Structure formats: structure tokens, C-alpha cells
Short mmCIF file of C-alpha atoms and ligand atoms in Angstrom, two decimals:
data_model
loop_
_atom_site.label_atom_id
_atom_site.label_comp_id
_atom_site.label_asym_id
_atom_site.label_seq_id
_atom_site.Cartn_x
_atom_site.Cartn_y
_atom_site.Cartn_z
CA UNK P 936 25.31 28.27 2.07
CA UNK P 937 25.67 26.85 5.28
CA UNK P 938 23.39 24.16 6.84
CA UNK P 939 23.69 25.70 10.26
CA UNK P 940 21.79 28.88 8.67
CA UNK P 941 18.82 27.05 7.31
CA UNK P 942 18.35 24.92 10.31
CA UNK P 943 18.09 27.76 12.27
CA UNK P 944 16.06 29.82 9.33
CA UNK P 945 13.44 26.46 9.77
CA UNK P 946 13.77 26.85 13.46
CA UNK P 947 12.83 30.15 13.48
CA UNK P 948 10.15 30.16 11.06
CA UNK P 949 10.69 31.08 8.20
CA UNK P 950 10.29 29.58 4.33
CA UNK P 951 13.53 27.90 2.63
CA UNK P 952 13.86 28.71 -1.49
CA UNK P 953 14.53 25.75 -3.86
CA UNK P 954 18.12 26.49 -4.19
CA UNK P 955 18.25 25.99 0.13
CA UNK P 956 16.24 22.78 -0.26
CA UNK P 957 18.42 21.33 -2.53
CA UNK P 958 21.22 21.88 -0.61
CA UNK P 959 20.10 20.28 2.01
CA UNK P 960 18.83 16.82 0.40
CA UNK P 961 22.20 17.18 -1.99
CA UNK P 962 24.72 17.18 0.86
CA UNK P 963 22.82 14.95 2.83
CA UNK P 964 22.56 12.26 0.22
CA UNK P 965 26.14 12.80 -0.12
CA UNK P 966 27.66 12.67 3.29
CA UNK P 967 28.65 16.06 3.43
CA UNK P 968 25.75 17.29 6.05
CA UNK P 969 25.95 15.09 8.62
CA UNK P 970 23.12 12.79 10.52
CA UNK P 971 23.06 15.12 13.48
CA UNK P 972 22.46 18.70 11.02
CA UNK P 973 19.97 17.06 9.52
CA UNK P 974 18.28 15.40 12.71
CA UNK P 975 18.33 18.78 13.68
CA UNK P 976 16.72 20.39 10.50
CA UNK P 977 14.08 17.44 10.65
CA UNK P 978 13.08 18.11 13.90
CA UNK P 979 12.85 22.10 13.47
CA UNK P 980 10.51 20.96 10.14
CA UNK P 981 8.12 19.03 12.80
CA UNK P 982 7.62 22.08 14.79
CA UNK P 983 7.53 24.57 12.27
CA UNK P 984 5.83 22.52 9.66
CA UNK P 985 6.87 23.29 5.30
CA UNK P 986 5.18 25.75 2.96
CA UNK P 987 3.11 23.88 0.18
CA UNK P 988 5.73 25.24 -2.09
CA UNK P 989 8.34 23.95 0.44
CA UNK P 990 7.04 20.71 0.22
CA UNK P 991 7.11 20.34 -3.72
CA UNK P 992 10.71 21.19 -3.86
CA UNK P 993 11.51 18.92 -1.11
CA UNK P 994 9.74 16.19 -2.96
CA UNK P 995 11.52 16.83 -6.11
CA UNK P 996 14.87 16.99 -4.82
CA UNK P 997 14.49 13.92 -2.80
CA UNK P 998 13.15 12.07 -6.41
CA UNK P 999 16.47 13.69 -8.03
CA UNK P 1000 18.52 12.06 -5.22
CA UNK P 1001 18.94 9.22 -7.28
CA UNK P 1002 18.36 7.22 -10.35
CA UNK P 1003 14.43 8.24 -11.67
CA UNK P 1004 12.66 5.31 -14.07
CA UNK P 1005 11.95 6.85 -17.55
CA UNK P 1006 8.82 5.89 -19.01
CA UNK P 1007 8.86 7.96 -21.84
CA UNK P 1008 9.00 5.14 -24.03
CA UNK P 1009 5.66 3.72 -23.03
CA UNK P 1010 2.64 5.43 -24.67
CA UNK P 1011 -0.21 6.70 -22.71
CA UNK P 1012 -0.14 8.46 -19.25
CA UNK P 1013 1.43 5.94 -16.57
CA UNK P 1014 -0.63 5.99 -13.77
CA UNK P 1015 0.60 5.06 -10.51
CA UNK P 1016 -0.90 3.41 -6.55
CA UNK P 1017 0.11 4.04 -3.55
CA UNK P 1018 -1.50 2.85 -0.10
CA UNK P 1019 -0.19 3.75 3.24
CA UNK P 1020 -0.35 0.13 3.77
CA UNK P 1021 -2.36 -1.65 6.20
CA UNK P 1022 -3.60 -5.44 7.18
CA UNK P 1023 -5.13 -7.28 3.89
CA UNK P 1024 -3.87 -4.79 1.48
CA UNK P 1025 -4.21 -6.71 -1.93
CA UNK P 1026 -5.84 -4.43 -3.62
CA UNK P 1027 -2.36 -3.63 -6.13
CA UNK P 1028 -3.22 -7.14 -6.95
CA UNK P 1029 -6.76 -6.79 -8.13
CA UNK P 1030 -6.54 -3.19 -9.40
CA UNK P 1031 -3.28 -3.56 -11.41
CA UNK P 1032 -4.88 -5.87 -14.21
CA UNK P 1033 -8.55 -4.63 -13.90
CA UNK P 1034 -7.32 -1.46 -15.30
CA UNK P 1035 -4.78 -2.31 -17.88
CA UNK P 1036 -7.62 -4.00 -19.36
CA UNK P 1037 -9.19 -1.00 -20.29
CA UNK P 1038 -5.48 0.52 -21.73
CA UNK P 1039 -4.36 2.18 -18.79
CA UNK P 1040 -0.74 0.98 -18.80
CA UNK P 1041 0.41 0.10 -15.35
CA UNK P 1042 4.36 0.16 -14.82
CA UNK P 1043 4.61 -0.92 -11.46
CA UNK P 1044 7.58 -0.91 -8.97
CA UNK P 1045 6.59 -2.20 -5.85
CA UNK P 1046 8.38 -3.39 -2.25
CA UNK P 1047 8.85 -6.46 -0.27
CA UNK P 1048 8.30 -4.67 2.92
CA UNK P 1049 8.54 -5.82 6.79
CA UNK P 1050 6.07 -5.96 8.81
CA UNK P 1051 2.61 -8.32 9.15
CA UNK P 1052 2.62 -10.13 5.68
CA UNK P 1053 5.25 -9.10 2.43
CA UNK P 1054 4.43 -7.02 0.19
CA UNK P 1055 3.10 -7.17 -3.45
CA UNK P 1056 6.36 -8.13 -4.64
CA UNK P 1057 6.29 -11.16 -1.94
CA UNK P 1058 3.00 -12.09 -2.81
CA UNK P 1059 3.45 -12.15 -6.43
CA UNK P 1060 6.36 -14.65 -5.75
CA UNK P 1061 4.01 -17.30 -4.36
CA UNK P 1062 2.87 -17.93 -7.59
CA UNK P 1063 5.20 -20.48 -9.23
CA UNK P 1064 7.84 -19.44 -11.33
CA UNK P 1065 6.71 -15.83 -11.18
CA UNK P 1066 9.66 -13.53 -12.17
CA UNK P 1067 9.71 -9.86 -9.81
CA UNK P 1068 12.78 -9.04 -11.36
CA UNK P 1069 12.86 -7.93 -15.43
CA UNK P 1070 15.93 -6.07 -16.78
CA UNK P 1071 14.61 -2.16 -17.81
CA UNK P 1072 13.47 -3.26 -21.44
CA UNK P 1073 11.83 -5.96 -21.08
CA UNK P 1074 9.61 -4.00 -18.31
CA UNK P 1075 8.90 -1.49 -20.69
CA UNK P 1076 8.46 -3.93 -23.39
CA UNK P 1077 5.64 -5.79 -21.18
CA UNK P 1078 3.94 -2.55 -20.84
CA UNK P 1079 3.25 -1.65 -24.20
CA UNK P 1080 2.85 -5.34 -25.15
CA UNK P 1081 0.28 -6.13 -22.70
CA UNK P 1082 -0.32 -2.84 -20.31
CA UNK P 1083 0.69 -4.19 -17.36
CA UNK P 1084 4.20 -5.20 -15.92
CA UNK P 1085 5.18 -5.96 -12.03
CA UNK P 1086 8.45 -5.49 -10.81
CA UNK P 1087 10.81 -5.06 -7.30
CA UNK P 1088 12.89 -2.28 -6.54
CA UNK P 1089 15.83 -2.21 -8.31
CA UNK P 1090 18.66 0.52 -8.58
CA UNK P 1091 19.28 3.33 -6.49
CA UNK P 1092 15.57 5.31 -5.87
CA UNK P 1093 15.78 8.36 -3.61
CA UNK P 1094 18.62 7.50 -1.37
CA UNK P 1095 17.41 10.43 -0.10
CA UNK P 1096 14.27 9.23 1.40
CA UNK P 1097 16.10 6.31 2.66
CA UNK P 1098 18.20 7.96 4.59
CA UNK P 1099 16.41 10.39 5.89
CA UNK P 1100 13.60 7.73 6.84
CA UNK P 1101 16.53 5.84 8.54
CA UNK P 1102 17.19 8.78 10.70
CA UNK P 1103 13.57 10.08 11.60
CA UNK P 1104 12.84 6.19 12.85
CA UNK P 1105 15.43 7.15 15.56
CA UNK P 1106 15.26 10.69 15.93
CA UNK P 1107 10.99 10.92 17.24
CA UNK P 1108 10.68 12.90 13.78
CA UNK P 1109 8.49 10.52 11.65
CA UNK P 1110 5.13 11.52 12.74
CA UNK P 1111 5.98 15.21 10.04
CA UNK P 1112 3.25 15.21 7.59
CA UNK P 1113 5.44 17.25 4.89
CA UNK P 1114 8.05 15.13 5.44
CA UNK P 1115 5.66 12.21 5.14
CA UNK P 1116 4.07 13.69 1.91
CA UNK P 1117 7.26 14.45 0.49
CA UNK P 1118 9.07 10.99 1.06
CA UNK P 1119 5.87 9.35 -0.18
CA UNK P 1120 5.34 11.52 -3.13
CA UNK P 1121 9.52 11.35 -3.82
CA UNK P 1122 8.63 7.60 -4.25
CA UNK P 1123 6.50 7.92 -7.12
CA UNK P 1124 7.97 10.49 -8.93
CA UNK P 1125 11.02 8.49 -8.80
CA UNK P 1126 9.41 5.46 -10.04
CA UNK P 1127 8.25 7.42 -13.57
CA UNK P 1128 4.54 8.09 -12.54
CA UNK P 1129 2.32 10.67 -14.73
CA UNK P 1130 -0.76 10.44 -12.50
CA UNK P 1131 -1.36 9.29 -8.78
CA UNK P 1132 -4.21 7.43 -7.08
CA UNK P 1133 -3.49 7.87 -3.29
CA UNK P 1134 -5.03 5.06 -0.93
CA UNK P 1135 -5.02 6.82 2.86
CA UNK P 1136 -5.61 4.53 5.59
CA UNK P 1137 -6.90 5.45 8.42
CA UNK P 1138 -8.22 3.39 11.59
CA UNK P 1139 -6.15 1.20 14.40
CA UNK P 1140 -4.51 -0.71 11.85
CA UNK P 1141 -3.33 2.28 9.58
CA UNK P 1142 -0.62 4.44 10.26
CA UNK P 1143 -2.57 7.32 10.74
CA UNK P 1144 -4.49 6.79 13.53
CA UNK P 1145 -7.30 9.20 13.05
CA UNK P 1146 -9.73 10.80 10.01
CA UNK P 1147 -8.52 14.39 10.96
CA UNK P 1148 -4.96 12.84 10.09
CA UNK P 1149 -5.36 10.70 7.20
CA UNK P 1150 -7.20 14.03 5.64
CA UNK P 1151 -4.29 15.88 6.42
CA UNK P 1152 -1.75 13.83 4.68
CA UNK P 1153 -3.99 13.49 2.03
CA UNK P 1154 -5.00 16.87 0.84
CA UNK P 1155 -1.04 17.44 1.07
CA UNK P 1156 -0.34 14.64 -1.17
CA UNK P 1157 -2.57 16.09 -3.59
CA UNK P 1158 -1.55 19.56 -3.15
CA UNK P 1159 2.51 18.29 -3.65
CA UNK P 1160 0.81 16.79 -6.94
CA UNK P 1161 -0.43 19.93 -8.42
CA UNK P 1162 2.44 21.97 -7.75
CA UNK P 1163 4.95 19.45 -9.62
CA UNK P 1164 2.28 18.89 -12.87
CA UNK P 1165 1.35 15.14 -11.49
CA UNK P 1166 -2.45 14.72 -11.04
CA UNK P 1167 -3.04 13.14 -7.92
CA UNK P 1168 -6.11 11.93 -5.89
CA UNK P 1169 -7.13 10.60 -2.70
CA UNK P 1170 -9.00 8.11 -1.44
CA UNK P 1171 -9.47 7.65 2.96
CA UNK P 1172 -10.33 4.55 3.51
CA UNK P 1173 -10.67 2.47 6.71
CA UNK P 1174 -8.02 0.42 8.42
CA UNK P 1175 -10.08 -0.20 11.36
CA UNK P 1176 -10.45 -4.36 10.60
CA UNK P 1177 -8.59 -6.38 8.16
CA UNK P 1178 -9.30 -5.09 4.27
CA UNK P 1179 -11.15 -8.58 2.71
CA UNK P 1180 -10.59 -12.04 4.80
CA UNK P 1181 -7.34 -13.20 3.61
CA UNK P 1182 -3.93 -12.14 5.62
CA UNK P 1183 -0.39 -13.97 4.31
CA UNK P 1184 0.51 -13.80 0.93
CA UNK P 1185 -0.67 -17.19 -1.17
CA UNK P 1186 -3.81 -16.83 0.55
CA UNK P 1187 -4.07 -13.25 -0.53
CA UNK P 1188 -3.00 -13.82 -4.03
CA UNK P 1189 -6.09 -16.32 -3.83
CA UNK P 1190 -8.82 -13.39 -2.79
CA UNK P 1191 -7.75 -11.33 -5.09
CA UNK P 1192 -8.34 -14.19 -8.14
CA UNK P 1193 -11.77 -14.13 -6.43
CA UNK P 1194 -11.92 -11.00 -6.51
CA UNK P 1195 -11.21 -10.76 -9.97
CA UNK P 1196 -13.53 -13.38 -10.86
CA UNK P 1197 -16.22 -11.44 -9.05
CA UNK P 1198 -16.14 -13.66 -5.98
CA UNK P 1199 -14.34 -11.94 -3.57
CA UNK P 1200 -15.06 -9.91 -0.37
CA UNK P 1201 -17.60 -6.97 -1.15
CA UNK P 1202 -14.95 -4.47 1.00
CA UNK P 1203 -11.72 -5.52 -1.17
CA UNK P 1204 -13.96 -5.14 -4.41
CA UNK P 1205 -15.13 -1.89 -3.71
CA UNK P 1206 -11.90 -0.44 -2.79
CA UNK P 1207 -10.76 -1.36 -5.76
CA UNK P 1208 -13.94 -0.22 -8.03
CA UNK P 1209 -13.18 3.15 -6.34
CA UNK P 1210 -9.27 3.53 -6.64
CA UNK P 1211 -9.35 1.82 -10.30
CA UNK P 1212 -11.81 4.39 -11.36
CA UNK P 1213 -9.59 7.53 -10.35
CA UNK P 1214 -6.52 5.61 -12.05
CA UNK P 1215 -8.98 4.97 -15.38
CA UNK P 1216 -10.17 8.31 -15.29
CA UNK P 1217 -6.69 9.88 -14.65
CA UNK P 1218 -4.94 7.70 -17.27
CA UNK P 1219 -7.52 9.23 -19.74
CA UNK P 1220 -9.66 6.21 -20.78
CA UNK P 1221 -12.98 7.86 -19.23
CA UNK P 1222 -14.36 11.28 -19.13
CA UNK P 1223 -15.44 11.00 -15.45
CA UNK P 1224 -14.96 8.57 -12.70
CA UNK P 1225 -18.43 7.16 -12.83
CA UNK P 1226 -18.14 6.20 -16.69
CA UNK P 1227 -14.55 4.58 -15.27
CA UNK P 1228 -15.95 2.96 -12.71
CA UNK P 1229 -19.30 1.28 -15.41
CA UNK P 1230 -16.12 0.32 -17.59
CA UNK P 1231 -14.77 -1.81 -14.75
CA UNK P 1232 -17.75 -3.23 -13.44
CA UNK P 1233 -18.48 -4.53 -17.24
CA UNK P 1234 -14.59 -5.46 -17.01
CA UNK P 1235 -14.91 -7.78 -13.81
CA UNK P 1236 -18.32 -9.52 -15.36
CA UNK P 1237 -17.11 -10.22 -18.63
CA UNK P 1238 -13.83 -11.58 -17.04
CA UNK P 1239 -11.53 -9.36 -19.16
CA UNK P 1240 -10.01 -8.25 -15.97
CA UNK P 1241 -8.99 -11.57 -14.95
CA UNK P 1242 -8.09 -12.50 -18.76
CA UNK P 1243 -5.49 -10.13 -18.40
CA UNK P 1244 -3.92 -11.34 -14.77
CA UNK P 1245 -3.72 -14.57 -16.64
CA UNK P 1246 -1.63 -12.75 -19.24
CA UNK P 1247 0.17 -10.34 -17.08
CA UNK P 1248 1.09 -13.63 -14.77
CA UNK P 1249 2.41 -15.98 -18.15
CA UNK P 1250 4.49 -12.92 -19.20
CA UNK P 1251 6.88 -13.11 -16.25
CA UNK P 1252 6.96 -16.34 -16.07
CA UNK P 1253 4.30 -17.15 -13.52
CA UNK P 1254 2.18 -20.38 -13.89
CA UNK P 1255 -1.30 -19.14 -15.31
CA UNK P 1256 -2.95 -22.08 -14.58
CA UNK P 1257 -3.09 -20.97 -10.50
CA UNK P 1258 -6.13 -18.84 -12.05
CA UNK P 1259 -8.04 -21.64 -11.98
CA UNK P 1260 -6.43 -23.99 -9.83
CA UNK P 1261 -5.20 -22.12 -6.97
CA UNK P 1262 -4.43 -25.63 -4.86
CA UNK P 1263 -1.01 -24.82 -6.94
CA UNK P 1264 -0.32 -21.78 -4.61
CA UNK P 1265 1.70 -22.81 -1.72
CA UNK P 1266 -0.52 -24.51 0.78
CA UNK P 1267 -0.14 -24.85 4.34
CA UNK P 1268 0.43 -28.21 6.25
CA UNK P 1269 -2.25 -27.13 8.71
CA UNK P 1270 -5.37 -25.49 9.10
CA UNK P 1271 -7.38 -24.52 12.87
CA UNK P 1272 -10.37 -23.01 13.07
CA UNK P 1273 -10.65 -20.88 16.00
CA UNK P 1274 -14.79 -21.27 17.01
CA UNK P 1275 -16.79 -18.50 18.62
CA UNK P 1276 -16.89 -18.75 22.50
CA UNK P 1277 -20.92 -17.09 22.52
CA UNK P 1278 -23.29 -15.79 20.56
CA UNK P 1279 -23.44 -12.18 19.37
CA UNK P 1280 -21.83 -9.38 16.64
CA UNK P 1281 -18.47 -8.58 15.66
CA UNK P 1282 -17.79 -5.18 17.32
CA UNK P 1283 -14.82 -4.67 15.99
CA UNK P 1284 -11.19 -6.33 14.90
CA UNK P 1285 -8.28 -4.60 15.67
CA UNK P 1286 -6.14 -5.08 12.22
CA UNK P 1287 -2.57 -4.74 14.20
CA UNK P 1288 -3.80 -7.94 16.39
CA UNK P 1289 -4.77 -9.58 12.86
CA UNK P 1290 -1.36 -8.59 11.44
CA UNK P 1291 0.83 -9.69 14.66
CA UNK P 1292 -0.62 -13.06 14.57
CA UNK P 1293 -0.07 -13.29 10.52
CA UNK P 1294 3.94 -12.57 11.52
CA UNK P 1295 4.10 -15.09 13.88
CA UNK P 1296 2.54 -17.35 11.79
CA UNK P 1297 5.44 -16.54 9.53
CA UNK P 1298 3.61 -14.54 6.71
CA UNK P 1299 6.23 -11.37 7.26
CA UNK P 1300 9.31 -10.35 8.12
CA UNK P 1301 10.87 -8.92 11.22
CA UNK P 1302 13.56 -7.91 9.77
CA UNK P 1303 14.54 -7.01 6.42
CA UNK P 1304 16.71 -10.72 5.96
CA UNK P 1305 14.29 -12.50 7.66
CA UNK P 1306 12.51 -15.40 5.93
CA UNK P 1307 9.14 -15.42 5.08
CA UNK P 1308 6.45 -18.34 4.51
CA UNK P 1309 4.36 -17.87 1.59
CA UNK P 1310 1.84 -20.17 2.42
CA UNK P 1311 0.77 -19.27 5.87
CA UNK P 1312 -1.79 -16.65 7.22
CA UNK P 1313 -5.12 -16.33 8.40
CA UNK P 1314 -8.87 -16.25 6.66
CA UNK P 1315 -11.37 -14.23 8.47
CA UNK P 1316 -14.75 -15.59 8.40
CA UNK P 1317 -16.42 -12.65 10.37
CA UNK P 1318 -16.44 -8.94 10.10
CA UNK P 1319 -17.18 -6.24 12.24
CA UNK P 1320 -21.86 -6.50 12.14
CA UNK P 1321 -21.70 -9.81 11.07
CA UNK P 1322 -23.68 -12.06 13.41
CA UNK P 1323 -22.22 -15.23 15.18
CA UNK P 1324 -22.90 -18.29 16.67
CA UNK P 1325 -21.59 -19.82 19.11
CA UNK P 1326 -19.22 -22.54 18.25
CA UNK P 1327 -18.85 -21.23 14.70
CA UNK P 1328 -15.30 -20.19 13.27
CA UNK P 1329 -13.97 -16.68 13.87
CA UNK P 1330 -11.43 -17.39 11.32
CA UNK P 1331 -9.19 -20.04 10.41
CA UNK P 1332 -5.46 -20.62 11.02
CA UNK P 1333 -3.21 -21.47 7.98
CA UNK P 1334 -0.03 -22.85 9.54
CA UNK P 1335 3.03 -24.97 9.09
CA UNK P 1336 3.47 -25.49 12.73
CA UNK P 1337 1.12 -27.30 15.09
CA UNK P 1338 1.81 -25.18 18.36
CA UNK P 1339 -0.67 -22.33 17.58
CA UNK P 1340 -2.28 -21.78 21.12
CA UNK P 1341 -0.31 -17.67 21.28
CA UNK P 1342 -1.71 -17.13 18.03
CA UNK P 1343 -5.38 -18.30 18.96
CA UNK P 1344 -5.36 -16.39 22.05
CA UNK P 1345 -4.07 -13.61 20.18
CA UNK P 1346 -6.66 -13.69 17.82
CA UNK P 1347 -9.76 -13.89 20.30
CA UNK P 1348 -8.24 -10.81 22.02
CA UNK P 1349 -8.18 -8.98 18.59
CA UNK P 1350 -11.95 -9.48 18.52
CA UNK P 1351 -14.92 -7.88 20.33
CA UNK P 1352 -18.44 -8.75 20.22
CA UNK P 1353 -21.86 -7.04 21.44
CA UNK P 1354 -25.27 -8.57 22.33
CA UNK P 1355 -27.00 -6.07 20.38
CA UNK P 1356 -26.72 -5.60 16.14
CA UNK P 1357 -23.24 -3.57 15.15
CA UNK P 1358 -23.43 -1.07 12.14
CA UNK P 1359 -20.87 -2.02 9.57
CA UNK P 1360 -17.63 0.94 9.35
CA UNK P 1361 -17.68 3.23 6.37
CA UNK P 1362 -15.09 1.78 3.81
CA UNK P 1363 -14.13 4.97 2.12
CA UNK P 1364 -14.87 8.41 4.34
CA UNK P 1365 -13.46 10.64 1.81
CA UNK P 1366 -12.21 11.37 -1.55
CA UNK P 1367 -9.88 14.19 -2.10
CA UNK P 1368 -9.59 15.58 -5.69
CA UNK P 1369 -7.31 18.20 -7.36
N1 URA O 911 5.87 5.98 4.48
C1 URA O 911 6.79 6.57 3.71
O1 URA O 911 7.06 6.12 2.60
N2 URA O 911 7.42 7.66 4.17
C2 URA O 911 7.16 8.18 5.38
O2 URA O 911 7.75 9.17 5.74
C3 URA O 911 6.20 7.55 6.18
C4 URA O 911 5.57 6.44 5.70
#
């Protein structure tokens, strides 16, 4: 095989076999089909797009690329989350112990990530003494001990991916939804999952801009699933303001103990009634979705959800006691409200604004070594339809710096108001089963 051939087999068309795919993502991972071939083959995949069946192959030779978790060893179907990621994201946080509590063992990898606060793995850290980093046993170990263990990336998943990622970022060849799919999709296959709950942004602050989009990618996310034997479904949900109030990572660690105590934001708690039903209901502890999503409503009320974060959180080494004393989170030196400058209704928040002014603050990183400040972020107090007052906070800055007059500024341009009552967005447009 040669990779000029396929390149120009993709360019031209046509459909690549398994044994072609795998040559490709082989020699690639290995050096031997060099950055520009395969800048080449990733653009020619843009244009011509990838067969379903082109896609699942592609997916499963990018998950071979590399070392694969087994989680054999752990009884019961692992089910796994993903979210395209967006501003206020916690929901890993919330929906990882409210459904181990009803036996659905969660196994979780999960990143640090760049961008407008860390990710779970970050936020995890901000509770004292918690440990992201648990040799292969004891992982497993945690799992069937108490059906829920949290750890970072560790060993070599899909170098594949990785690289390839590396080069679309510079090559205009991100914006592929099989290649999107398929790196996503590599991910979890990689990371031992049985079963997939897909979260799909979509909105200003989502990576896929529009419903017609985030559809897209989802339905071929779900259609990957079915052709490798992984259940998957999707959820769409909306990116078009910040997901709960909290943005930084202690202060989102803190929302989502609210939420798990039944006190948090009504949008973050619903996401995660939603996306914890699908995982319930594919992990085989309810018959449908509905009787999941009873089982977790009973599980929030009677606290057994937040029974088990206390446990999950003590079994890496965490400090429990944040649960109910979450001063012990890392606090910031200062706080600023920002007030209202007239009355009115939020119109709308753009989440990228939200998320710029978290980074500055110093909640994430712009780069991958840069350092990061747990404490810090910002707490929305108004959503888009909410009324306000003049005078009245916006939001409120959580700082260790007193020069926050960008970040203000930056924060009143991220909002608009009307004179006249605003409907509240949808949360979740769509739902995309097997
Ligand atoms: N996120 C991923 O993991 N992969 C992509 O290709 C795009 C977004």
C-alpha cells in the first residue's frame, strides 16, 4: 500500500477498507507517513467527508494507536461522559457520584485541559489533599469498592488522535465532523468505556456554533457507537450562557456540592438529571430513562448522592469535610461585585466573554505549563430572563489581584439586556438515541 494512493482514492471519492485505514493511522503514529501525507489525506477527508463504516474503523484504529485501559476486571457495564466542553461545565462533578450511587460503576479518566477554567481533573485538585493520580489497581480497586474512581490521563492513549489533532490545529482541517467523531469516540474507547452518554454543546460558547451542527456530530457519535458494539447517546444542550453560576474551579467544585445537596442552579441540575439518566439506564440499573431519572431524583433528596462524593472524595485522599465546610476550598483574597448600570432583563451572556474573563482572572491555562489559580473565578448572579435592578450585582469577581477594571469591562460587554421580559433558552434541544 502506498499512502499517495489512498490520499488520492479520498480525494477522489471514493470509500477506504479497514485494512487502508489502518495503514494510515499505523504509519502515522509511527513516523513512517509523514505530517504533510497526512495533512493532505485530512484535508481530502474534509471535502469528501467518511462513510459511517469509514468512520468506525477510523475510530478503532486511532483507540488501538496506543495503550487501551482494561476494565474487565470491574463488574457491571462501565459507562462513560463526554461533553464537548463549554463555560461552567461541572456537571462530571455532580453526575459522577449521583450515579454510582445507584451501582453504575464510573471509571473515569479525565483531562486538565487549557482554555477558560481546568478541567475536572484541576478542579478535583482544589479540594485538599485530593489524589488525581492512582496506580492501575488501586483505580480498579476503588471501583468495585465504592463505584466510583477519578483519575488524570496517564500512559500513552491514542497517540494517534494527538497527533493528528496537533496537525489539523495548523492545517484549517479541524472543523471535519468524522474526524471529530472519530477522535472523540477514539477517546473513550481507549479509556475502557462499555456505554457512552454524549453531552453536545451547542450555542456561542460551544464549539459547535449552531443546532444543525451539534446534531450532526451527534447522530455520528452515536452512529460510530453502534457500529463498534458501544451504546451511545446524545444529549444537545445549550452553550449559549454559562452552564450554572460558578466559573473557576474551587468555586465550581462548590456548585456542584450544592448541587448535590439539592441546592444548586436549576440548569446544572437538570443537565445532570438528564445525562445521569441515559448513563443509569445504559449501565443497566433501570429499564427506561424515566424510571433512571425517579431513581436519581430520590438519590439527590435522600442525600445518597452526596453520601457517596463524601466517600468517593476520602478514598483518594481528599478532605471530606469540604462537603460541609466548603470555606476549606481555596478562597480568594478578593471579591467585586460588578452592579447593574439600569434596569431591565438579561438578553443574553455570551459564555466565551464569561470564560475569557475567568482566564484572566487566572482560573485556566494558556498554555499547557501554565499555572493555574484554583481559587479564582466568577459567580453569576443573573441569567439570560432574569430581571434586574439597577445597582444590583451582575455577578461577582473572585480574585487574588486588586486591578480588575479589564475584567469588569469585559464582563459588562459579555452581557445584554432588554426593556421588555426575555424568554429563558431551551437547556436541552435534543436527545439522540441508538
Ligand atoms: N475535541 C476532540 O477531542 N477532538 C476533535 O477533533 C475536536 C474536539
Amino acid at each position: 500500500m502506498r499512502m499517495i494512493d489512498l490520499i488520492k482514492k479520498k480525494r477522489d471519492g471514493g470509500e477506504l477498507s479497514k485494512a487502508e485505514i489502518e495503514f494510515i493511522v499505523q504509519g502515522f503514529t509511527t513516523g513512517e507517513i509523514p505530517d504533510y501525507q497526512m495533512s493532505a489525506f485530512a484535508m481530502a477527508v474534509l471535502f469528501r467527508g467518511m462513510t459511517p463504516v469509514e468512520r468506525a474503523h477510523l475510530t478503532l484504529a486511532m483507540a488501538a494507536s496506543g495503550d487501551q485501559l482494561d476494565l474487565s476486571s470491574i463488574d457491571g457495564v462501565k459507562v462513560d461522559k463526554h461533553s464537548t466542553g463549554g463555560v461552567g461545565d461541572k456537571t462530571t462533578l455532580v453526575l459522577a457520584p449521583m450515579v454510582a450511587s445507584l451501582g453504575v460503576p464510573v471509571a473515569k479518566m479525565s483531562g486538565r485541559g487549557l482554555g477558560h477554567t481546568g478541567g475536572t481533573i484541576d478542579k478535583l485538585e482544589s479540594i485538599p489533599g485530593f489524589q488525581v493520580e492512582l496506580e492501575e489497581h488501586q483505580f480498579i480497586e476503588l471501583v468495585n469498592r465504592n463505584k466510583i474512581a477519578v483519575v488524570g490521563q496517564s500512559g500513552n492513549l491514542t497517540p494517534a488522535d494527538k497527533k493528528l489533532y496537533a496537525l489539523r490545529d495548523v492545517t484549517a482541517t479541524v472543523d471535519s465532523i468524522p474526524l471529530i467523531a472519530s477522535s472523540i469516540m477514539s477517546k473513550k474507547i481507549a479509556s475502557g468505556a462499555d456505554a457512552i452518554v454524549l453531552d453536545v454543546k451547542t450555542g456561542n460558547g460551544a464549539f459547535m456554533k449552531t443546532l444543525d451542527q451539534a446534531l450532526e456530530l451527534a447522530r455520528a457519535m452515536v452512529d460510530i457507537g453502534k457500529l463498534i458494539g458501544r451504546r451511545t447517546m446524545a444529549v444537545i444542550s445549550d452553550m449559549n450562557q454559562p452552564l450554572g453560576n460558578a466559573v473557576g474551579n474551587a468555586l465550581e467544585v462548590r456548585e456542584a456540592i450544592d448541587t448535590l445537596k439539592g441546592q444548586g442552579p436549576a440548569d446544572v441540575y437538570e443537565l445532570c438529571l438528564t445525562l445521569g439518566s441515559y448513563m443509569v439506564y445504559l449501565g443497566k440499573m433501570a429499564a427506561s430513562p424515566e424510571e433512571a431519572r425517579s431513581q436519581l431524583e430520590e438519590a439527590i433528596a435522600s442525600r445518597k448522592a452526596l453520601e457517596t462524593f463524601r466517600t468517593f472524595v476520602a478514598a483518594q485522599g481528599g478532605d471530606p469535610t469540604v462537603v460541609d465546610e466548603p470555606g476549606k476550598l481555596p478562597t480568594a483574597r478578593f471579591t467585586f461585585d460588578i452592579p447593574a448600570k439600569e434596569d431591565g432583563f438579561v438578553a443574553g451572556i455570551r459564555a466565551e466573554d464569561i470564560g475569557t474573563a475567568a482566564m484572566i482572572l487566572g482560573a485556566g491555562r494558556a498554555t499547557k505549563d501554565s499555572p493555574i489559580d484554583l481559587a479564582v473565578g466568577l459567580v453569576l448572579h443573573k441569567k439570560i430572563g432574569d430581571r434586574i435592578s439597577k445597582g444590583e450585582p451582575l455577578a461577582t469577581l473572585h480574585s487574588n489581584r486588586e486591578d480588575v477594571e479589564e475584567i469588569r469591562e469585559r464582563v459588562y460587554a459579555a452581557y445584554s439586556f432588554k426593556k421588555e421580559p426575555v424568554h429563558r433558552p431551551t437547556l436541552i434541544y435534543e436527545t439522540i438515541r441508538e
